[in-house]
Coordinates of C-alpha atoms and ligand atoms in Angstrom, one line a residue:
M1 CA -3.8 -4.7 32.8
D2 CA -7.5 -4.4 31.8
K3 CA -7.9 -7.7 30.1
K4 CA -9.3 -7.7 26.5
W5 CA -10.0 -10.6 24.3
W6 CA -7.2 -9.7 21.8
H7 CA -4.6 -9.9 24.5
S8 CA -4.9 -13.7 24.5
A9 CA -5.9 -14.0 20.9
V10 CA -3.9 -15.2 17.8
V11 CA -4.5 -13.3 14.6
Y12 CA -4.3 -15.0 11.2
E13 CA -3.5 -12.9 8.2
I14 CA -5.3 -13.9 5.0
Y15 CA -4.2 -12.6 1.6
C16 CA -7.3 -13.6 -0.1
K17 CA -5.9 -13.4 -3.6
S18 CA -3.5 -16.2 -2.8
F19 CA -5.4 -18.3 -0.3
C20 CA -7.9 -20.6 -1.9
D21 CA -9.7 -20.3 -5.3
S22 CA -13.2 -21.9 -5.3
D23 CA -14.2 -21.0 -9.0
G24 CA -11.1 -21.8 -11.0
D25 CA -10.3 -18.2 -12.1
G26 CA -6.9 -18.4 -10.6
I27 CA -7.7 -15.9 -7.9
G28 CA -8.4 -16.8 -4.3
D29 CA -11.9 -15.9 -3.1
L30 CA -14.2 -15.7 -0.1
R31 CA -15.9 -19.0 -0.9
G32 CA -12.4 -20.5 -0.9
V33 CA -11.8 -19.0 2.5
M34 CA -15.1 -20.4 3.8
S35 CA -14.1 -23.8 2.7
K36 CA -10.9 -23.5 4.8
L37 CA -12.5 -22.1 8.0
P38 CA -12.6 -25.5 9.6
M39 CA -8.8 -25.7 9.2
L40 CA -8.3 -22.3 10.8
K41 CA -10.6 -23.2 13.6
E42 CA -8.6 -26.4 14.1
L43 CA -5.4 -24.4 14.1
G44 CA -6.9 -22.4 17.0
I45 CA -6.7 -18.9 15.8
N46 CA -9.1 -16.4 17.1
C47 CA -9.3 -13.7 14.5
I48 CA -8.8 -13.2 10.8
W49 CA -7.2 -10.0 9.3
F50 CA -8.3 -9.7 5.7
T51 CA -5.9 -7.7 3.6
P52 CA -8.1 -5.5 1.4
I53 CA -10.9 -7.3 -0.4
Y54 CA -12.8 -4.2 -1.6
T55 CA -13.5 -3.5 -5.2
S56 CA -10.2 -2.5 -6.7
P57 CA -8.4 -2.2 -9.9
Q58 CA -5.7 -4.3 -8.2
V59 CA -2.8 -1.9 -9.0
D60 CA -1.4 -2.8 -5.6
N61 CA -3.5 -5.9 -5.0
G62 CA -6.4 -4.2 -3.3
Y63 CA -4.5 -1.5 -1.4
D64 CA -5.9 0.8 -4.2
V65 CA -9.6 0.8 -3.2
A66 CA -12.2 2.0 -5.7
D67 CA -15.2 1.4 -3.4
Y68 CA -14.9 1.1 0.3
R69 CA -18.3 -0.4 0.8
S70 CA -18.2 -3.4 -1.6
I71 CA -16.3 -6.6 -2.2
D72 CA -14.1 -7.0 -5.3
P73 CA -16.2 -9.2 -7.8
A74 CA -13.1 -11.5 -8.1
Y75 CA -13.4 -12.3 -4.4
G76 CA -17.3 -12.6 -4.2
T77 CA -20.1 -10.4 -3.1
L78 CA -21.1 -8.6 0.0
D79 CA -23.6 -11.4 0.7
D80 CA -20.7 -13.9 0.5
F81 CA -18.9 -11.7 3.0
R82 CA -21.9 -11.7 5.3
E83 CA -22.1 -15.4 5.0
L84 CA -18.4 -15.8 5.8
L85 CA -18.8 -13.5 8.8
D86 CA -21.6 -15.5 10.1
M87 CA -19.7 -18.7 9.6
A88 CA -16.5 -17.3 11.3
H89 CA -18.5 -16.0 14.2
S90 CA -20.2 -19.3 14.8
M91 CA -16.9 -20.9 15.0
G92 CA -15.7 -18.2 17.5
I93 CA -13.4 -16.5 14.9
R94 CA -13.5 -12.8 14.7
V95 CA -12.8 -10.8 11.5
I96 CA -11.0 -7.5 11.0
M97 CA -10.8 -5.5 7.9
D98 CA -7.9 -3.7 6.4
V99 CA -8.7 0.0 6.1
V100 CA -6.8 1.7 3.4
V101 CA -7.5 5.4 3.8
N102 CA -4.2 7.1 3.5
H103 CA -5.0 6.9 -0.3
S104 CA -7.7 5.5 -2.5
S105 CA -7.7 4.3 -6.1
D106 CA -7.8 7.0 -8.8
E107 CA -10.8 5.1 -9.9
H108 CA -12.7 5.8 -6.7
E109 CA -15.7 8.0 -7.4
W110 CA -14.4 10.7 -5.0
F111 CA -11.2 11.1 -7.2
R112 CA -13.1 11.0 -10.5
E113 CA -15.2 13.9 -9.2
S114 CA -12.2 15.6 -7.6
R115 CA -10.2 15.9 -10.7
K116 CA -13.1 17.3 -12.7
S117 CA -12.8 21.0 -11.5
K118 CA -11.3 23.1 -8.9
D119 CA -14.8 23.8 -7.4
N120 CA -16.0 20.3 -7.4
P121 CA -17.4 19.3 -4.0
Y122 CA -14.9 16.5 -3.8
R123 CA -11.9 18.6 -4.8
N124 CA -10.6 18.8 -1.3
Y125 CA -10.9 15.1 -0.6
Y126 CA -7.5 14.9 -2.2
I127 CA -4.3 17.0 -2.1
W128 CA -3.9 19.4 -5.1
Q129 CA -1.2 21.9 -5.5
P130 CA -0.5 24.3 -8.4
P131 CA 2.8 23.9 -10.3
K132 CA 5.8 26.0 -9.5
E133 CA 6.2 29.0 -11.7
D134 CA 8.3 27.0 -14.2
G135 CA 5.5 24.4 -14.4
S136 CA 7.4 21.8 -12.4
E137 CA 6.2 19.7 -9.4
P138 CA 5.3 21.5 -6.2
N139 CA 8.3 20.1 -4.4
N140 CA 11.0 17.4 -4.6
W141 CA 9.2 14.6 -2.8
G142 CA 9.6 11.2 -4.4
S143 CA 7.0 8.4 -4.3
Y144 CA 7.6 5.0 -2.7
F145 CA 6.6 3.2 -5.9
R146 CA 8.8 3.9 -8.7
E147 CA 6.6 5.2 -11.4
G148 CA 6.6 8.0 -14.0
N149 CA 9.5 10.4 -13.2
G150 CA 9.8 9.3 -9.7
S151 CA 7.9 12.3 -8.2
A152 CA 5.1 12.0 -5.7
W153 CA 3.1 14.5 -7.6
E154 CA 1.2 13.9 -10.9
F155 CA 0.1 16.6 -13.2
D156 CA -3.6 16.5 -14.2
E157 CA -4.5 18.3 -17.4
A158 CA -8.1 18.9 -16.7
T159 CA -7.4 21.5 -13.9
G160 CA -3.7 22.2 -14.5
E161 CA -2.7 21.2 -11.0
Y162 CA -0.7 18.3 -9.4
Y163 CA -2.2 15.7 -7.1
F164 CA -0.2 14.0 -4.4
H165 CA 0.4 10.3 -4.2
Q166 CA 2.9 8.7 -1.8
Y167 CA 2.5 5.4 -3.5
S168 CA 1.3 4.7 -7.1
I169 CA 0.3 7.4 -9.5
K170 CA -3.0 5.4 -9.4
M171 CA -3.2 5.8 -5.6
P172 CA -3.8 9.5 -4.8
D173 CA -3.4 10.5 -1.1
L174 CA -6.7 11.5 0.7
N175 CA -6.7 14.9 2.4
W176 CA -7.0 14.4 6.1
E177 CA -7.0 18.1 6.8
Y178 CA -10.5 18.2 5.3
E179 CA -13.3 17.6 7.8
P180 CA -15.9 16.2 5.3
L181 CA -13.3 13.6 4.2
R182 CA -12.7 12.6 7.8
R183 CA -16.5 12.3 8.4
E184 CA -16.9 10.2 5.3
V185 CA -14.2 7.8 6.6
C186 CA -15.9 7.5 10.0
D187 CA -19.2 6.8 8.4
M188 CA -17.6 4.1 6.3
L189 CA -16.0 2.5 9.3
N190 CA -19.2 2.6 11.3
W191 CA -20.9 1.0 8.3
W192 CA -18.5 -2.0 8.5
L193 CA -19.0 -2.3 12.2
D194 CA -22.8 -2.3 11.7
L195 CA -22.3 -5.1 9.2
G196 CA -20.7 -7.1 12.0
V197 CA -16.8 -6.9 11.6
D198 CA -14.8 -6.9 14.8
G199 CA -12.2 -4.3 14.1
F200 CA -9.7 -2.8 11.7
R201 CA -6.1 -2.9 10.7
L202 CA -5.3 0.7 9.6
D203 CA -3.0 0.8 6.6
V204 CA 0.0 3.3 6.9
F205 CA -2.0 5.4 9.4
T206 CA 1.1 7.3 10.4
R207 CA 1.2 8.9 7.0
F208 CA -2.2 10.5 7.0
K209 CA -0.8 13.9 7.7
K210 CA 1.8 15.7 5.5
T211 CA 4.3 18.4 6.5
P212 CA 2.3 21.7 6.2
G213 CA 3.3 23.9 3.3
F214 CA 4.9 20.9 1.5
P215 CA 8.5 22.2 1.8
D216 CA 11.3 20.6 -0.2
T217 CA 13.2 17.9 1.7
Q218 CA 16.8 18.5 2.2
K219 CA 17.6 14.8 2.2
K220 CA 20.0 13.7 -0.4
P221 CA 18.7 11.5 -3.3
N222 CA 19.6 7.9 -2.8
E223 CA 21.0 5.9 -5.7
L224 CA 18.5 3.1 -5.4
L225 CA 15.4 4.8 -4.3
D226 CA 15.4 8.1 -5.9
R227 CA 15.2 9.4 -9.5
N228 CA 15.5 12.6 -11.3
G229 CA 16.2 14.5 -8.0
F230 CA 12.9 13.4 -6.3
V231 CA 13.7 12.0 -2.9
V232 CA 11.8 9.5 -0.9
D233 CA 11.8 11.0 2.5
Q234 CA 9.4 9.4 4.8
S235 CA 9.8 12.0 7.5
M236 CA 8.0 14.5 5.4
C237 CA 4.7 12.5 5.8
T238 CA 5.2 10.2 8.7
N239 CA 4.2 11.0 12.4
I240 CA 3.6 14.6 11.6
E241 CA 2.3 16.8 14.4
G242 CA -1.5 16.5 14.7
I243 CA -1.5 12.8 13.7
H244 CA -2.5 11.8 17.3
E245 CA -5.5 14.1 17.2
I246 CA -6.7 12.4 14.0
I247 CA -6.4 9.0 15.5
H248 CA -8.1 10.1 18.6
E249 CA -10.9 11.6 16.5
L250 CA -11.3 8.2 14.8
Y251 CA -11.5 6.7 18.3
T252 CA -14.1 9.1 19.4
E253 CA -16.3 8.7 16.4
V254 CA -15.8 5.0 15.8
F255 CA -13.5 2.8 17.7
G256 CA -14.4 3.9 21.2
K257 CA -18.2 3.7 20.5
R258 CA -18.3 -0.2 20.2
E259 CA -16.5 -3.4 20.9
C260 CA -13.8 -3.4 18.3
V261 CA -10.1 -4.0 18.0
T262 CA -7.7 -1.7 16.2
V263 CA -4.2 -2.5 14.9
G264 CA -2.4 0.4 13.2
E265 CA 0.2 -0.4 10.6
G266 CA 2.9 1.7 12.1
A267 CA 5.3 2.8 9.4
G268 CA 7.8 4.9 11.3
V269 CA 6.6 3.7 14.7
W270 CA 9.1 2.0 17.0
Y271 CA 9.4 1.2 20.6
G272 CA 10.6 4.8 21.3
N273 CA 7.5 6.5 20.0
A274 CA 4.8 3.9 20.2
L275 CA 3.3 4.4 23.7
P276 CA 1.1 7.5 22.9
Y277 CA -0.5 5.6 20.0
V278 CA -1.3 2.5 22.2
H279 CA -1.8 3.7 25.7
P280 CA -5.5 3.1 26.6
D281 CA -5.7 6.5 28.3
R282 CA -4.9 8.2 25.1
E283 CA -7.9 6.7 23.4
E284 CA -6.2 6.0 20.0
L285 CA -5.3 2.4 19.0
D286 CA -5.1 -1.0 20.7
M287 CA -1.9 -2.0 19.0
V288 CA 0.6 -0.9 16.5
Y289 CA 2.2 -3.3 14.0
H290 CA 5.9 -2.2 14.0
F291 CA 8.9 -3.0 11.9
D292 CA 11.6 -3.2 14.6
L293 CA 12.2 -6.8 14.0
A294 CA 10.9 -7.8 10.7
Y295 CA 10.9 -5.6 7.5
R296 CA 10.7 -6.9 4.0
G297 CA 13.1 -9.7 4.7
R298 CA 15.7 -7.7 6.7
L299 CA 16.5 -7.1 10.4
F300 CA 16.4 -9.7 13.1
I301 CA 19.8 -10.8 12.2
S302 CA 21.0 -11.9 15.6
P303 CA 19.9 -13.0 19.1
D304 CA 21.2 -9.7 20.4
Q305 CA 19.0 -7.8 18.1
F306 CA 16.1 -10.0 19.1
R307 CA 16.7 -9.4 22.8
R308 CA 17.2 -5.7 22.4
V309 CA 13.9 -5.2 20.5
Q310 CA 11.9 -7.6 22.7
K311 CA 13.1 -5.8 25.9
K312 CA 12.2 -2.4 24.6
W313 CA 8.6 -3.6 23.6
A314 CA 8.2 -5.3 26.9
E315 CA 8.7 -1.9 28.5
V316 CA 6.0 -0.4 26.3
I317 CA 3.7 -3.1 27.7
E318 CA 4.8 -2.5 31.2
Q319 CA 3.9 1.1 30.8
G320 CA 0.4 0.2 29.9
G321 CA 0.5 -0.2 26.1
W322 CA 0.4 -3.4 24.0
S323 CA 2.4 -4.8 21.2
V324 CA 2.3 -7.3 18.3
Q325 CA 4.6 -10.3 17.5
Y326 CA 5.1 -11.5 14.0
L327 CA 8.0 -12.3 11.6
S328 CA 6.2 -12.3 8.3
N329 CA 3.4 -10.7 6.4
H330 CA 2.2 -10.1 2.9
D331 CA 4.8 -7.3 2.5
S332 CA 7.7 -9.5 3.5
A333 CA 9.7 -12.5 2.5
R334 CA 8.9 -15.8 4.1
Q335 CA 10.1 -16.0 7.7
V336 CA 11.7 -19.4 7.5
S337 CA 13.8 -18.3 4.5
C338 CA 14.8 -15.0 6.1
Y339 CA 15.3 -15.8 9.8
G340 CA 15.5 -19.5 9.9
C341 CA 16.9 -22.0 7.4
D342 CA 14.8 -23.3 4.5
S343 CA 17.0 -26.2 3.6
E344 CA 15.5 -29.7 3.6
A345 CA 17.4 -30.6 6.8
Y346 CA 16.4 -27.6 9.0
R347 CA 13.3 -26.1 7.5
K348 CA 10.8 -27.8 9.8
A349 CA 12.9 -27.3 13.0
S350 CA 13.7 -23.6 12.3
A351 CA 10.1 -22.9 11.3
K352 CA 9.0 -24.2 14.7
L353 CA 11.6 -22.3 16.6
L354 CA 10.5 -19.0 14.9
G355 CA 6.9 -19.9 15.8
V356 CA 8.0 -20.3 19.4
L357 CA 9.7 -16.9 19.4
V358 CA 6.6 -15.2 18.0
H359 CA 4.1 -17.0 20.2
T360 CA 5.9 -16.8 23.6
T361 CA 7.1 -13.2 23.7
P362 CA 4.8 -10.4 24.9
G363 CA 2.1 -9.1 22.6
T364 CA -0.5 -10.5 20.3
P365 CA 0.9 -13.0 17.7
F366 CA 0.1 -12.6 14.0
V367 CA 0.4 -15.7 11.8
Y368 CA 0.7 -15.0 8.1
Q369 CA -0.9 -17.7 5.8
G370 CA 1.5 -20.5 5.0
E371 CA 3.7 -19.9 7.9
E372 CA 2.1 -22.7 9.8
I373 CA 3.4 -25.2 7.1
G374 CA 6.8 -23.6 6.7
M375 CA 6.3 -22.1 3.2
T376 CA 9.5 -20.7 1.8
N377 CA 10.7 -17.9 -0.5
V378 CA 10.5 -18.3 -4.2
K379 CA 12.8 -17.2 -7.0
Y380 CA 11.5 -16.6 -10.5
E381 CA 13.8 -16.4 -13.5
A382 CA 12.1 -13.6 -15.4
I383 CA 10.9 -10.2 -14.1
E384 CA 7.6 -10.9 -16.0
D385 CA 6.8 -13.5 -13.3
Y386 CA 7.0 -10.8 -10.6
N387 CA 4.1 -8.7 -9.6
C388 CA 5.3 -6.7 -6.5
R389 CA 5.4 -3.0 -7.4
Y390 CA 8.7 -2.4 -5.5
T391 CA 10.4 -5.4 -7.2
V392 CA 9.2 -4.4 -10.7
G393 CA 10.0 -0.7 -10.2
D394 CA 13.4 -1.2 -8.7
Y395 CA 14.2 -3.8 -11.4
G396 CA 13.5 -1.2 -14.1
A397 CA 15.7 1.4 -12.4
M398 CA 18.5 -1.0 -11.7
V399 CA 18.6 -2.3 -15.3
A400 CA 18.4 1.3 -16.7
S401 CA 21.5 2.2 -14.5
G402 CA 23.5 -0.6 -16.1
V403 CA 22.9 -3.6 -13.7
S404 CA 22.4 -6.8 -15.7
P405 CA 18.9 -8.3 -15.6
R406 CA 20.2 -11.4 -13.9
E407 CA 21.9 -9.5 -11.2
A408 CA 19.0 -7.3 -10.6
I409 CA 16.8 -10.3 -10.0
D410 CA 19.4 -11.9 -7.8
R411 CA 19.5 -8.8 -5.7
L412 CA 15.8 -8.1 -5.5
A413 CA 14.3 -11.6 -5.2
P414 CA 15.1 -12.3 -1.5
Q415 CA 13.2 -9.1 -0.5
S416 CA 10.4 -9.3 -3.0
R417 CA 6.9 -9.2 -1.5
D418 CA 5.9 -11.9 -4.0
N419 CA 7.8 -14.4 -1.8
A420 CA 4.8 -14.1 0.6
R421 CA 2.2 -13.9 -2.1
T422 CA 2.6 -17.2 -3.9
P423 CA -0.5 -19.4 -3.7
Y424 CA -1.1 -21.3 -0.5
Q425 CA 0.2 -24.9 -0.9
W426 CA -2.7 -27.0 0.1
D427 CA -1.5 -30.4 -1.4
G428 CA 0.9 -31.9 -4.0
T429 CA -1.5 -31.7 -6.9
E430 CA -1.1 -29.3 -9.8
N431 CA -1.0 -25.7 -8.6
A432 CA -0.7 -27.0 -5.1
G433 CA -4.5 -27.4 -4.8
F434 CA -4.9 -23.6 -4.8
T435 CA -6.9 -23.4 -8.1
S436 CA -8.1 -25.6 -10.9
G437 CA -7.3 -22.7 -13.3
K438 CA -4.1 -20.8 -14.0
P439 CA -3.0 -19.1 -10.7
W440 CA -2.6 -15.3 -10.9
I441 CA 1.0 -15.7 -9.7
K442 CA 3.1 -18.7 -10.1
V443 CA 3.1 -21.4 -7.4
N444 CA 6.3 -22.0 -5.5
P445 CA 8.1 -24.9 -7.2
R446 CA 8.6 -26.6 -3.9
Y447 CA 4.9 -27.2 -3.5
E448 CA 5.3 -31.0 -3.9
E449 CA 7.5 -31.2 -0.9
I450 CA 5.9 -28.4 1.2
N451 CA 2.1 -28.5 1.5
L452 CA -0.5 -28.8 4.2
E453 CA -1.5 -32.3 3.3
S454 CA 2.0 -33.8 3.3
D455 CA 3.0 -31.8 6.4
R456 CA 0.1 -33.2 8.3
A457 CA 0.9 -36.6 7.1
N458 CA 4.2 -36.6 9.0
D459 CA 4.9 -37.0 12.7
D460 CA 7.0 -33.8 12.7
S461 CA 4.3 -31.6 11.2
I462 CA 4.7 -27.9 11.6
F463 CA 1.0 -27.4 11.5
E464 CA 0.5 -29.7 14.5
F465 CA 3.2 -27.8 16.3
Y466 CA 1.6 -24.5 15.6
K467 CA -1.7 -26.0 17.0
K468 CA 0.0 -26.9 20.2
L469 CA 1.8 -23.5 20.4
I470 CA -1.5 -21.6 19.9
A471 CA -3.2 -23.8 22.5
L472 CA -0.6 -23.0 25.0
R473 CA -1.5 -19.3 24.7
K474 CA -5.0 -20.3 26.0
S475 CA -3.7 -22.4 28.9
C476 CA -0.6 -20.5 30.0
P477 CA -1.3 -17.1 31.6
A478 CA 2.4 -16.4 31.7
I479 CA 2.5 -16.2 27.9
V480 CA -0.1 -13.5 27.9
E481 CA 0.8 -11.5 30.9
G482 CA 4.1 -12.7 32.2
D483 CA 7.2 -10.5 32.7
L484 CA 10.0 -11.1 30.3
T485 CA 13.5 -11.9 31.5
F486 CA 16.4 -12.9 29.2
L487 CA 19.1 -15.4 30.1
F488 CA 22.4 -15.7 28.2
D489 CA 22.6 -12.0 27.3
G490 CA 25.2 -11.5 24.7
H491 CA 25.2 -15.2 23.6
E492 CA 25.6 -15.5 19.8
S493 CA 23.3 -18.4 19.3
I494 CA 21.1 -19.1 22.4
I495 CA 17.9 -17.2 22.7
S496 CA 16.5 -18.0 26.2
Y497 CA 14.0 -16.2 28.4
T498 CA 11.5 -16.7 31.2
R499 CA 7.9 -15.5 31.2
S500 CA 6.7 -15.2 34.7
C501 CA 3.5 -14.2 36.4
E502 CA 2.0 -15.0 39.8
A503 CA 0.4 -18.1 38.6
Q504 CA 3.2 -19.5 36.4
T505 CA 6.7 -19.4 35.2
L506 CA 7.8 -20.6 31.7
L507 CA 11.3 -21.0 30.3
V508 CA 12.1 -20.9 26.6
I509 CA 15.5 -22.1 25.4
A510 CA 16.3 -21.9 21.7
N511 CA 19.4 -22.6 19.6
Y512 CA 19.2 -20.0 17.0
S513 CA 21.8 -21.5 14.7
G514 CA 22.6 -24.4 12.5
D515 CA 25.3 -25.8 14.8
P516 CA 24.9 -27.7 18.1
V517 CA 25.5 -25.6 21.1
D518 CA 26.5 -26.4 24.7
F519 CA 25.1 -24.3 27.5
E520 CA 25.0 -24.1 31.3
L521 CA 22.0 -22.7 33.0
P522 CA 22.3 -20.3 35.8
E523 CA 21.9 -21.9 39.2
E524 CA 18.6 -20.2 40.0
I525 CA 17.1 -21.9 37.1
A526 CA 19.0 -25.2 37.1
G527 CA 18.0 -25.6 40.7
G528 CA 14.2 -25.6 40.0
K529 CA 12.1 -28.5 38.9
W530 CA 10.9 -28.0 35.3
N531 CA 8.5 -29.8 33.2
R532 CA 9.0 -29.8 29.3
I533 CA 5.7 -28.8 27.7
L534 CA 6.8 -28.3 24.1
S535 CA 9.8 -29.1 22.0
N536 CA 10.6 -29.4 18.3
T537 CA 12.8 -32.4 18.8
E538 CA 10.7 -34.9 20.6
S539 CA 13.4 -37.5 20.6
S540 CA 15.8 -35.7 22.8
S541 CA 15.7 -36.3 26.6
P542 CA 13.2 -33.9 28.2
S543 CA 15.5 -32.8 31.0
L544 CA 17.0 -29.5 31.8
A545 CA 20.0 -31.4 33.1
R546 CA 21.0 -31.9 29.5
R547 CA 23.5 -29.2 28.5
S548 CA 23.3 -29.1 24.8
L549 CA 20.9 -28.2 22.0
T550 CA 20.9 -29.6 18.4
P551 CA 20.8 -27.2 15.5
W552 CA 17.6 -25.0 15.6
E553 CA 16.3 -26.9 18.7
V554 CA 13.7 -25.1 20.9
E555 CA 12.1 -26.1 24.1
I556 CA 9.5 -24.7 26.5
Y557 CA 9.5 -25.7 30.1
E558 CA 7.1 -24.9 32.9
L559 CA 8.3 -24.5 36.5
V560 CA 6.8 -27.1 38.8
K561 CA 5.7 -25.1 41.9
Ligands
NOJ601 C1 1.1 -1.1 3.4 C2 0.5 -2.4 2.8 O1 0.8 -3.5 3.7 C3 1.2 -2.6 1.5 O2 0.9 -3.9 1.0 C4 0.7 -1.5 0.6 O3 1.5 -1.6 -0.6 C5 1.0 -0.1 1.2 N1 0.7 -0.1 2.5 C6 0.2 1.0 0.5 O4 -1.1 0.8 0.7

């Protein structure tokens, strides 16, 4: 393996809007982030991924970009960003930007021009199609965000044609078939690199290309996702032939020319099709952020599932690729609520256990803000308190189809992206110390119990545990490059594996359940001399001779050679 800095790095995802508000307008901002850089430095992370902070009407909280070369005034200015970049760099923290170029905002200058006339120089920056003979939409494709009549096409009076939008009506898709658009994107990316950023996370890159000719999908409408016969069928616009050439072009024009890291958000990428995107010989991307384990609060339901997915991704790495590890992000629910246990009794233990799984399996770990203090899901009573476009859209459709408002919220809340987007809980003061004003989204009511200040005041701090975990990555070569071998295959609550390289062998044993479990280690392991290097239950006896684990207990051992 040709070692790169990001192999041994830990990335921290910042959802700026909800991180820290420095000016009391209820919206997190860059000055707020700057004030917290020392805390991130202390945590030990090496790189920040900013979700979009560009000028945006905020229809999708910044994933609708109106100007790719500016900072949204709510977050600060370009000068603030430069200052932040310098500060981060001086602390040894790199910064990567979220690049959202599957679509832009309809308020982007390119789209304003594009919609003016069919012969406007920007017309082909977007995807326009004439109506069918009867005036209806060009095909039956539905959009992900439930808006309008459910179609992914929106009629535009000015020119009598439809434009295509996979997401919101206010987020028209860019036309990647058009060379001047591709050049424009490359210029923009190079501009950010010139400014000093260290790489990019590419939003839904697998969806840049659409099925040529825009044929109807034959997929049947789904009761929950589709309306009026329009069908959400990701296969019409995901991993379409020619996508690799596009990514390779970005590599040739941008990524390969400098020192920069690239993480593609791989909607539709799984261990079975990932390698061509991430094998260095292909010159495409460094990593793909996949959804094989975590997806909007679902999946990863059993140790078997965990083992199966990890083994497959380890094979991708063995074949020369690379991978990511995470269990939550801004699009998901909170990991401790989904995959652990957020009760008072087990929240801390299970948050730490999940941290160990993420940080000791092969690939670069991504920490989502708040995870390091065990922030939990939230449940609001009224739909007005929700902001996530999926939640709001699906709620409307469910209620229209006869589901009661209460039941609709009960069903949607556990998977709402708002779970991850509540303000960071810094302390137990009003609004959790996030803002002195009115937060743009309600603070999680558990903030008095769960916040950074109180977490750190306790001996069993999750933050302190994460610090140790992140530090291990720097001192343990086996975590970065070791082979992965699972023990207890088929066991319903124990997740255990070794990570082994020439210099070191580590053993992880975790009780992925709320009940105590007894276990017997295989002789080849039990016979070795092991030194416990981290555990979430410091009081238990640090010996492998012990044959039981308490609920959500996790331990890491190192083989003494
Ligand atoms: C993926 C982003 O992570 C999500 O937040 C956004 O809504 C969609 N892409 C559309 O940009």
